[in-house]
CSV table of C-alpha atoms in Angstrom, one decimal:
chain,number,residue,atom,x,y,z
A,1,MET,CA,0.0,0.0,0.0
A,2,ALA,CA,2.8,2.4,0.9
A,3,GLU,CA,4.5,1.6,-2.4
A,4,MET,CA,1.3,2.3,-4.3
A,5,ASN,CA,0.9,5.7,-2.6
A,6,GLN,CA,4.5,6.6,-3.5
A,7,MET,CA,3.8,5.6,-7.1
A,8,ILE,CA,0.6,7.7,-7.2
A,9,SER,CA,2.4,10.6,-5.7
A,10,ARG,CA,5.2,10.4,-8.2
A,11,SER,CA,2.7,10.0,-11.0
A,12,ARG,CA,0.9,13.1,-9.9
A,13,ASN,CA,4.1,15.1,-9.7
A,14,ASP,CA,5.3,13.8,-13.1
A,15,GLY,CA,1.9,14.7,-14.7
A,16,LEU,CA,2.0,18.1,-13.1
A,17,SER,CA,5.5,18.7,-14.3
A,18,HIS,CA,4.6,17.6,-17.8
A,19,LYS,CA,1.5,19.7,-17.9
A,20,TYR,CA,3.0,22.8,-16.2
A,21,PRO,CA,6.8,22.6,-16.4
A,22,GLU,CA,7.2,26.0,-14.8
A,23,SER,CA,5.5,24.7,-11.6
A,24,SER,CA,8.2,22.0,-11.3
A,25,THR,CA,10.8,24.7,-11.5
A,26,VAL,CA,9.1,26.8,-8.8
A,27,HIS,CA,8.6,23.7,-6.7
A,28,SER,CA,12.3,22.8,-7.0
A,29,SER,CA,13.4,26.3,-6.3
A,30,ILE,CA,11.3,26.4,-3.1
A,31,GLN,CA,12.7,23.1,-2.0
A,32,LEU,CA,16.2,24.2,-2.7
A,33,ARG,CA,15.7,27.4,-0.7
A,34,ARG,CA,14.2,25.5,2.2
A,35,SER,CA,17.1,23.1,2.0
A,36,ILE,CA,19.7,25.9,2.1
A,37,SER,CA,17.8,27.6,4.9
A,38,PHE,CA,17.7,24.4,6.9
A,39,SER,CA,21.4,23.7,6.3
A,40,LEU,CA,22.4,27.2,7.3
A,41,SER,CA,20.3,27.2,10.4
A,42,CYS,CA,22.4,24.4,11.6
A,43,PHE,CA,25.5,26.6,11.8
A,44,PRO,CA,26.4,28.4,15.0
A,45,ALA,CA,25.5,32.1,15.1
A,46,GLU,CA,29.2,33.0,15.1
A,47,VAL,CA,29.6,31.3,11.7
A,48,ILE,CA,26.6,33.0,10.3
A,49,ASP,CA,27.9,36.4,11.5
A,50,LEU,CA,31.2,35.7,9.8
A,51,ILE,CA,29.5,34.9,6.6
A,52,VAL,CA,27.4,38.1,6.7
A,53,SER,CA,30.6,40.2,7.2
A,54,TYR,CA,31.7,39.0,3.7
A,55,LEU,CA,28.5,39.7,1.9
A,56,ASP,CA,28.3,42.4,-0.7
A,57,THR,CA,25.5,44.5,-2.0
A,58,GLU,CA,24.0,41.8,-4.3
A,59,SER,CA,24.3,39.0,-1.7
A,60,ILE,CA,23.0,40.5,1.5
A,61,LEU,CA,19.3,40.5,1.0
A,62,PRO,CA,19.0,36.9,-0.6
A,63,PHE,CA,21.1,35.6,2.3
A,64,CYS,CA,19.0,37.4,4.9
A,65,HIS,CA,15.8,35.8,3.5
A,66,THR,CA,17.2,32.3,4.1
A,67,ILE,CA,17.9,32.9,7.8
A,68,ARG,CA,15.0,33.8,10.0
A,69,HIS,CA,16.9,35.9,12.6
A,70,LEU,CA,18.5,38.0,9.8
A,71,LEU,CA,15.1,39.2,8.4
A,72,PRO,CA,15.2,42.3,10.6
A,73,LEU,CA,18.4,43.3,8.9
A,74,SER,CA,16.8,43.1,5.4
A,75,GLU,CA,13.9,45.1,6.8
A,76,THR,CA,16.3,47.8,8.1
A,77,ILE,CA,18.0,48.1,4.8
A,78,PHE,CA,14.7,48.5,3.1
A,79,LYS,CA,13.5,51.2,5.5
A,80,VAL,CA,16.7,53.2,5.1
A,81,GLY,CA,16.6,52.9,1.3
A,82,ARG,CA,13.0,54.0,1.2
A,83,ALA,CA,13.6,56.9,3.7
A,84,PHE,CA,16.4,58.5,1.6
A,85,GLY,CA,15.5,57.2,-1.9
A,86,VAL,CA,18.9,55.4,-2.3
A,87,PRO,CA,19.8,52.0,-3.7
A,88,ILE,CA,21.2,49.1,-1.7
A,89,ASP,CA,24.8,49.9,-2.8
A,90,GLU,CA,24.6,53.1,-0.9
A,91,ILE,CA,23.5,51.3,2.3
A,92,TRP,CA,25.4,48.0,2.5
A,93,PRO,CA,28.2,47.2,3.3
A,94,ALA,CA,28.9,50.9,3.6
A,95,PHE,CA,26.2,53.5,4.4
A,96,ASN,CA,26.6,56.8,2.5
A,97,PHE,CA,25.2,59.5,4.8
A,98,PRO,CA,22.7,61.3,2.7
A,99,MET,CA,23.5,64.3,0.5
A,100,SER,CA,21.3,66.9,-1.1
A,101,LYS,CA,20.1,66.1,-4.6
A,102,PRO,CA,19.7,68.5,-7.6
A,103,PRO,CA,16.2,69.6,-8.3
A,104,PRO,CA,14.6,67.7,-11.2
A,105,LEU,CA,14.6,69.5,-14.6
A,106,ILE,CA,11.2,70.6,-15.7
A,107,ALA,CA,10.2,70.4,-19.4
A,108,GLY,CA,10.8,73.7,-21.1
A,109,GLN,CA,13.6,74.9,-18.9
A,110,GLU,CA,16.2,77.1,-20.5
A,111,ASP,CA,19.8,75.9,-21.3
A,112,ASP,CA,21.1,78.1,-18.5
A,113,ASP,CA,19.0,76.1,-16.0
A,114,GLU,CA,20.5,72.9,-17.3
A,115,GLU,CA,24.0,74.3,-16.9
A,116,GLU,CA,23.2,75.3,-13.3
A,117,ALA,CA,21.9,71.7,-12.6
A,118,GLU,CA,25.2,70.3,-14.0
A,119,GLU,CA,27.2,72.6,-11.7
A,120,PHE,CA,25.2,71.5,-8.7
A,121,ILE,CA,27.4,70.4,-5.8
A,122,PRO,CA,25.8,68.0,-3.3
A,123,GLN,CA,25.9,69.0,0.4
A,124,PRO,CA,25.4,66.8,3.4
A,125,ILE,CA,21.9,67.0,5.0
A,126,GLU,CA,20.8,66.4,8.5
A,127,ILE,CA,19.0,63.1,9.3
A,128,PRO,CA,15.3,63.8,9.7
A,129,VAL,CA,14.0,62.9,13.2
A,130,GLU,CA,11.5,60.3,11.8
A,131,HIS,CA,14.4,58.3,10.2
A,132,ILE,CA,16.9,58.4,13.0
A,133,ASP,CA,15.7,55.0,14.5
A,134,ALA,CA,16.1,53.3,11.1
A,135,VAL,CA,19.6,54.7,10.7
A,136,LYS,CA,20.6,53.7,14.3
A,137,SER,CA,19.4,50.2,13.6
A,138,LEU,CA,21.5,50.1,10.5
A,139,ILE,CA,24.5,51.3,12.3
A,140,VAL,CA,24.1,48.5,14.9
A,141,TYR,CA,24.3,46.0,12.1
A,142,LEU,CA,27.2,47.7,10.4
A,143,ASN,CA,29.2,47.6,13.7
A,144,ARG,CA,28.2,44.0,14.3
A,145,TYR,CA,29.3,42.8,10.8
A,146,GLY,CA,32.3,45.0,10.2
A,147,GLY,CA,30.6,47.5,7.9
A,148,SER,CA,31.3,51.2,7.6
A,149,ALA,CA,29.9,54.6,6.7
A,150,HIS,CA,31.0,57.3,4.3
A,151,ILE,CA,30.7,60.9,5.5
A,152,LYS,CA,31.5,64.2,3.9
A,153,PRO,CA,31.7,66.6,6.8
A,154,THR,CA,31.7,70.3,5.9
A,155,THR,CA,31.5,71.8,9.4
A,156,PRO,CA,32.4,70.6,12.9
A,157,GLU,CA,28.7,71.2,13.8
A,158,TYR,CA,27.5,68.7,11.2
A,159,LEU,CA,30.1,66.2,12.3
A,160,SER,CA,29.0,66.6,15.9
A,161,ASN,CA,25.5,65.7,14.9
A,162,ILE,CA,26.6,62.7,12.9
A,163,ILE,CA,29.0,61.2,15.4
A,164,PRO,CA,26.3,59.6,17.6
A,165,LEU,CA,24.8,57.9,14.5
A,166,ALA,CA,28.1,56.8,12.9
A,167,PRO,CA,29.6,53.3,13.1
A,168,ARG,CA,33.1,52.7,14.5
A,169,ARG,CA,34.6,52.5,11.0
A,170,VAL,CA,34.1,55.5,8.8
A,171,SER,CA,35.5,56.7,5.5
A,172,LEU,CA,35.5,60.4,4.6
A,173,SER,CA,35.9,62.8,1.8
A,174,LEU,CA,37.5,65.6,3.7
A,175,SER,CA,37.9,69.0,2.0
A,176,LEU,CA,39.4,72.0,3.9
A,177,ILE,CA,38.6,74.4,1.1
A,178,SER,CA,35.3,76.0,0.2
A,179,THR,CA,33.0,74.0,-2.1
A,180,GLY,CA,29.7,75.2,-3.4
A,181,PRO,CA,27.6,77.4,-1.1
A,182,THR,CA,29.6,76.3,1.9
A,183,PRO,CA,31.9,79.1,3.3
A,184,PRO,CA,35.5,78.3,4.0
A,185,LEU,CA,36.3,77.0,7.5
A,186,THR,CA,38.1,79.2,9.9
A,187,THR,CA,41.3,77.9,11.4
A,188,GLN,CA,39.5,77.1,14.7
A,189,GLN,CA,36.7,75.3,12.9
A,190,THR,CA,39.3,73.2,11.0
A,191,ILE,CA,41.1,72.3,14.2
A,192,SER,CA,37.8,71.3,15.8
A,193,LEU,CA,36.9,69.2,12.9
A,194,LEU,CA,40.2,67.3,12.9
A,195,GLU,CA,39.9,66.7,16.7
A,196,LYS,CA,36.4,65.3,16.4
A,197,LEU,CA,37.6,62.8,13.9
A,198,SER,CA,40.0,61.3,16.5
A,199,ILE,CA,36.9,59.8,18.2
A,200,PHE,CA,36.5,57.1,15.6
A,201,GLU,CA,38.4,53.9,15.9
A,202,ASN,CA,39.2,53.5,12.2
A,203,VAL,CA,39.1,56.6,9.9
A,204,HIS,CA,39.7,55.9,6.2
A,205,ILE,CA,40.1,59.1,4.2
A,206,THR,CA,39.3,58.5,0.5
A,207,ARG,CA,40.2,62.1,-0.5
A,208,PHE,CA,41.8,64.8,1.6
A,209,THR,CA,42.0,68.3,0.1
A,210,ILE,CA,43.8,71.2,1.6
A,211,THR,CA,45.1,74.6,0.5
A,212,GLU,CA,47.8,76.9,1.9
A,213,HIS,CA,46.8,77.4,5.5
A,214,ASP,CA,47.4,79.5,8.6
A,215,PRO,CA,50.8,78.3,10.0
A,216,SER,CA,49.0,77.7,13.4
A,217,LEU,CA,47.0,74.9,11.7
A,218,LEU,CA,50.0,73.0,10.3
A,219,PRO,CA,50.8,70.9,13.4
A,220,HIS,CA,47.2,69.7,13.6
A,221,LEU,CA,47.3,68.8,9.9
A,222,ALA,CA,50.6,66.9,10.3
A,223,ARG,CA,49.2,65.0,13.3
A,224,ALA,CA,46.0,64.1,11.5
A,225,LEU,CA,47.6,62.9,8.3
A,226,THR,CA,49.7,60.4,10.2
A,227,GLN,CA,47.0,59.3,12.6
A,228,PHE,CA,44.3,58.3,10.1
A,229,ALA,CA,44.1,54.6,9.3
A,230,ARG,CA,44.4,55.5,5.6
A,231,VAL,CA,44.6,58.6,3.4
A,232,GLU,CA,44.3,57.4,-0.2
A,233,ARG,CA,44.2,60.6,-2.2
A,234,PHE,CA,45.9,63.8,-0.9
A,235,ARG,CA,45.5,67.0,-2.9
A,236,CYS,CA,47.0,70.4,-2.1
A,237,PHE,CA,45.7,73.6,-3.8
A,238,GLY,CA,48.8,75.7,-3.6
A,239,ARG,CA,52.3,75.0,-2.2
A,240,LEU,CA,52.8,72.3,0.3
A,241,ALA,CA,54.0,73.8,3.5
A,242,PRO,CA,57.6,72.7,4.4
A,243,THR,CA,56.2,71.4,7.7
A,244,LEU,CA,54.1,68.8,5.8
A,245,ILE,CA,56.7,67.6,3.4
A,246,PRO,CA,58.4,65.1,5.7
A,247,VAL,CA,55.0,63.9,6.7
A,248,LEU,CA,54.2,62.4,3.3
A,249,PRO,CA,56.1,59.1,3.7
A,250,LYS,CA,54.4,58.6,7.0
A,251,ILE,CA,50.8,58.7,5.6
A,252,ASN,CA,49.2,55.3,5.7
A,253,GLY,CA,47.8,54.0,2.4
A,254,PHE,CA,48.9,57.0,0.5
A,255,THR,CA,48.3,56.1,-3.1
A,256,SER,CA,47.6,59.4,-5.0
A,257,PHE,CA,49.1,62.9,-4.7
A,258,LYS,CA,48.1,66.0,-6.6
A,259,LEU,CA,50.1,69.2,-6.0
A,260,PHE,CA,49.0,72.4,-7.6
A,261,LYS,CA,52.1,74.6,-7.1
A,262,VAL,CA,55.3,72.6,-7.6
A,263,ASP,CA,58.0,75.3,-7.4
A,264,ASP,CA,60.7,74.4,-4.8
A,265,PHE,CA,59.0,71.0,-4.0
A,266,PRO,CA,61.7,68.4,-3.1
A,267,VAL,CA,60.3,65.6,-5.3
A,268,ASN,CA,62.9,63.2,-3.9
A,269,VAL,CA,60.9,62.8,-0.7
A,270,LEU,CA,58.4,60.8,-2.7
A,271,LYS,CA,60.9,58.0,-3.1
A,272,GLU,CA,60.0,57.0,0.5
A,273,CYS,CA,56.2,56.8,-0.3
A,274,GLU,CA,56.0,53.1,-0.9
A,275,ASP,CA,52.3,52.9,-1.7
A,276,LEU,CA,52.2,55.8,-4.1
A,277,GLU,CA,50.5,54.9,-7.5
A,278,ARG,CA,49.5,58.2,-9.1
A,279,LEU,CA,51.3,61.6,-9.1
A,280,SER,CA,50.0,64.9,-10.6
A,281,LEU,CA,52.1,68.1,-10.5
A,282,VAL,CA,49.9,70.8,-11.9
A,283,VAL,CA,51.5,74.2,-12.0
A,284,ALA,CA,55.1,75.3,-12.1
A,285,ARG,CA,57.1,78.2,-13.6
A,286,SER,CA,59.6,75.8,-15.1
A,287,PHE,CA,61.3,72.5,-14.3
A,288,SER,CA,65.0,72.3,-14.2
A,289,VAL,CA,67.0,69.4,-15.7
A,290,GLU,CA,67.8,68.3,-12.1
A,291,PHE,CA,64.1,68.2,-11.2
A,292,VAL,CA,63.3,66.0,-14.2
A,293,ARG,CA,66.2,63.7,-13.3
A,294,ASP,CA,65.0,63.5,-9.7
A,295,LEU,CA,61.5,62.7,-10.9
A,296,ILE,CA,62.7,59.9,-13.0
A,297,GLY,CA,64.6,58.6,-9.9
A,298,VAL,CA,61.3,58.6,-8.1
A,299,LEU,CA,59.8,56.5,-10.9
A,300,SER,CA,62.5,53.9,-10.4
A,301,ALA,CA,62.2,53.9,-6.6
A,302,CYS,CA,58.4,53.7,-6.2
A,303,ARG,CA,57.5,50.2,-7.3
A,304,LYS,CA,53.8,50.8,-7.2
A,305,LEU,CA,53.9,54.1,-9.1
A,306,ARG,CA,52.3,53.7,-12.5
A,307,TRP,CA,51.1,57.2,-13.7
A,308,VAL,CA,52.6,60.7,-13.5
A,309,MET,CA,51.5,63.9,-15.0
A,310,ILE,CA,53.5,67.2,-15.2
A,311,PRO,CA,53.2,70.4,-17.2
A,312,ASN,CA,55.2,70.2,-20.5
A,313,TRP,CA,57.5,73.1,-20.0
A,314,TYR,CA,60.9,72.9,-18.3
A,315,GLU,CA,64.4,74.2,-18.8
A,316,GLY,CA,67.4,72.6,-20.6
A,317,ALA,CA,65.8,69.3,-21.5
A,318,ASN,CA,63.7,68.1,-24.4
A,319,ALA,CA,61.0,65.5,-24.7
A,320,ASP,CA,63.3,63.1,-26.7
A,321,GLU,CA,65.8,63.0,-23.8
A,322,VAL,CA,63.0,62.4,-21.3
A,323,GLU,CA,61.5,59.7,-23.5
A,324,ARG,CA,64.8,57.8,-23.7
A,325,ALA,CA,65.3,58.0,-20.0
A,326,LEU,CA,61.8,56.7,-19.4
A,327,GLU,CA,62.2,53.8,-21.8
A,328,ALA,CA,65.4,52.8,-20.0
A,329,ILE,CA,63.3,52.1,-16.8
A,330,GLY,CA,60.3,50.6,-18.6
A,331,TRP,CA,58.1,53.7,-18.8
A,332,ASN,CA,56.3,55.4,-21.7
A,333,LEU,CA,55.7,59.1,-22.5
A,334,GLU,CA,52.6,60.7,-23.9
A,335,ARG,CA,52.4,64.5,-24.5
A,336,ASP,CA,49.9,67.1,-25.6
A,337,VAL,CA,49.8,70.9,-25.6
A,338,TYR,CA,49.8,71.2,-21.9
A,339,ASN,CA,51.1,68.1,-20.2
A,340,PHE,CA,53.5,65.2,-20.2
A,341,VAL,CA,52.1,61.9,-19.0
A,342,PHE,CA,54.5,59.2,-17.9
A,343,HIS,CA,52.9,55.7,-17.5
A,344,LYS,CA,53.8,52.1,-17.3
A,345,ASP,CA,52.2,49.7,-19.7
A,346,GLY,CA,48.6,48.9,-18.8
A,347,ALA,CA,48.2,51.9,-16.5
A,348,PRO,CA,45.1,54.0,-17.1
């Protein structure tokens, strides 16, 4: 009797599969999901937590839906996305604190209006009270699973408001020059901003932009540059103060350097910047032969360096000489009206 029931059951399933093949696929998919969910539920919570810490934007929600106790995490991601109108890749595994958005273009707007929209510079916005609980819940999960947040602080006051909501690990785009409608920071505001950043356990600076500053600020800048966990891209609009030059080799994760006024800059110091990958020297009255030779020495010393741009005017040397010197160390030269670009094969 039992065998007959099994045969009938198989026959019904086979008939259903033959008549409605898609139902078989759905049935198999449901069974597979249940099987995966059951298998994962057998793992200790510590193992599940470890798996979550490695999940990317595309994997996090499907995984949460296979583990019952992770459903609140998927609900939190959904709430934050709906609150700020942002996709998952701006929430997990790194939450981008919300920025202002350009007003939508209306049909019939003039070309001038379109140009203004293109020039729009996003500014950080305060978290509305009604969304604070959702953000706090997200931050709890980010801390638990090793996530982070990206912040673009423009004032110490804004940073003060964000600190209670931010996770332990943060990345920042830090600009100490005026952008958009934001007025430039005073020296005291800049010092306050740098001091507040020391609260975080792990500060990763994706871009740090400065200009020529009040001398009283320089010790604070030097200390901050060496204390951050990483400073990937460092840009200086103007001359780099002599106080900051010996700091360059001490910056962690220093991969890109852009200097706008190059005169009197001792380029040899860059030989000690082991992680440097890209170098851009923007404005100079002229480059001496010695400077160009020193720069080629930097190319030889910095093993990770793959791309360099300098203005194409200098004294006492010509492009052919430079090109031969570069070829001798495995570099290429490209030139246009304004710049020389040195690069290794395959470098963008």
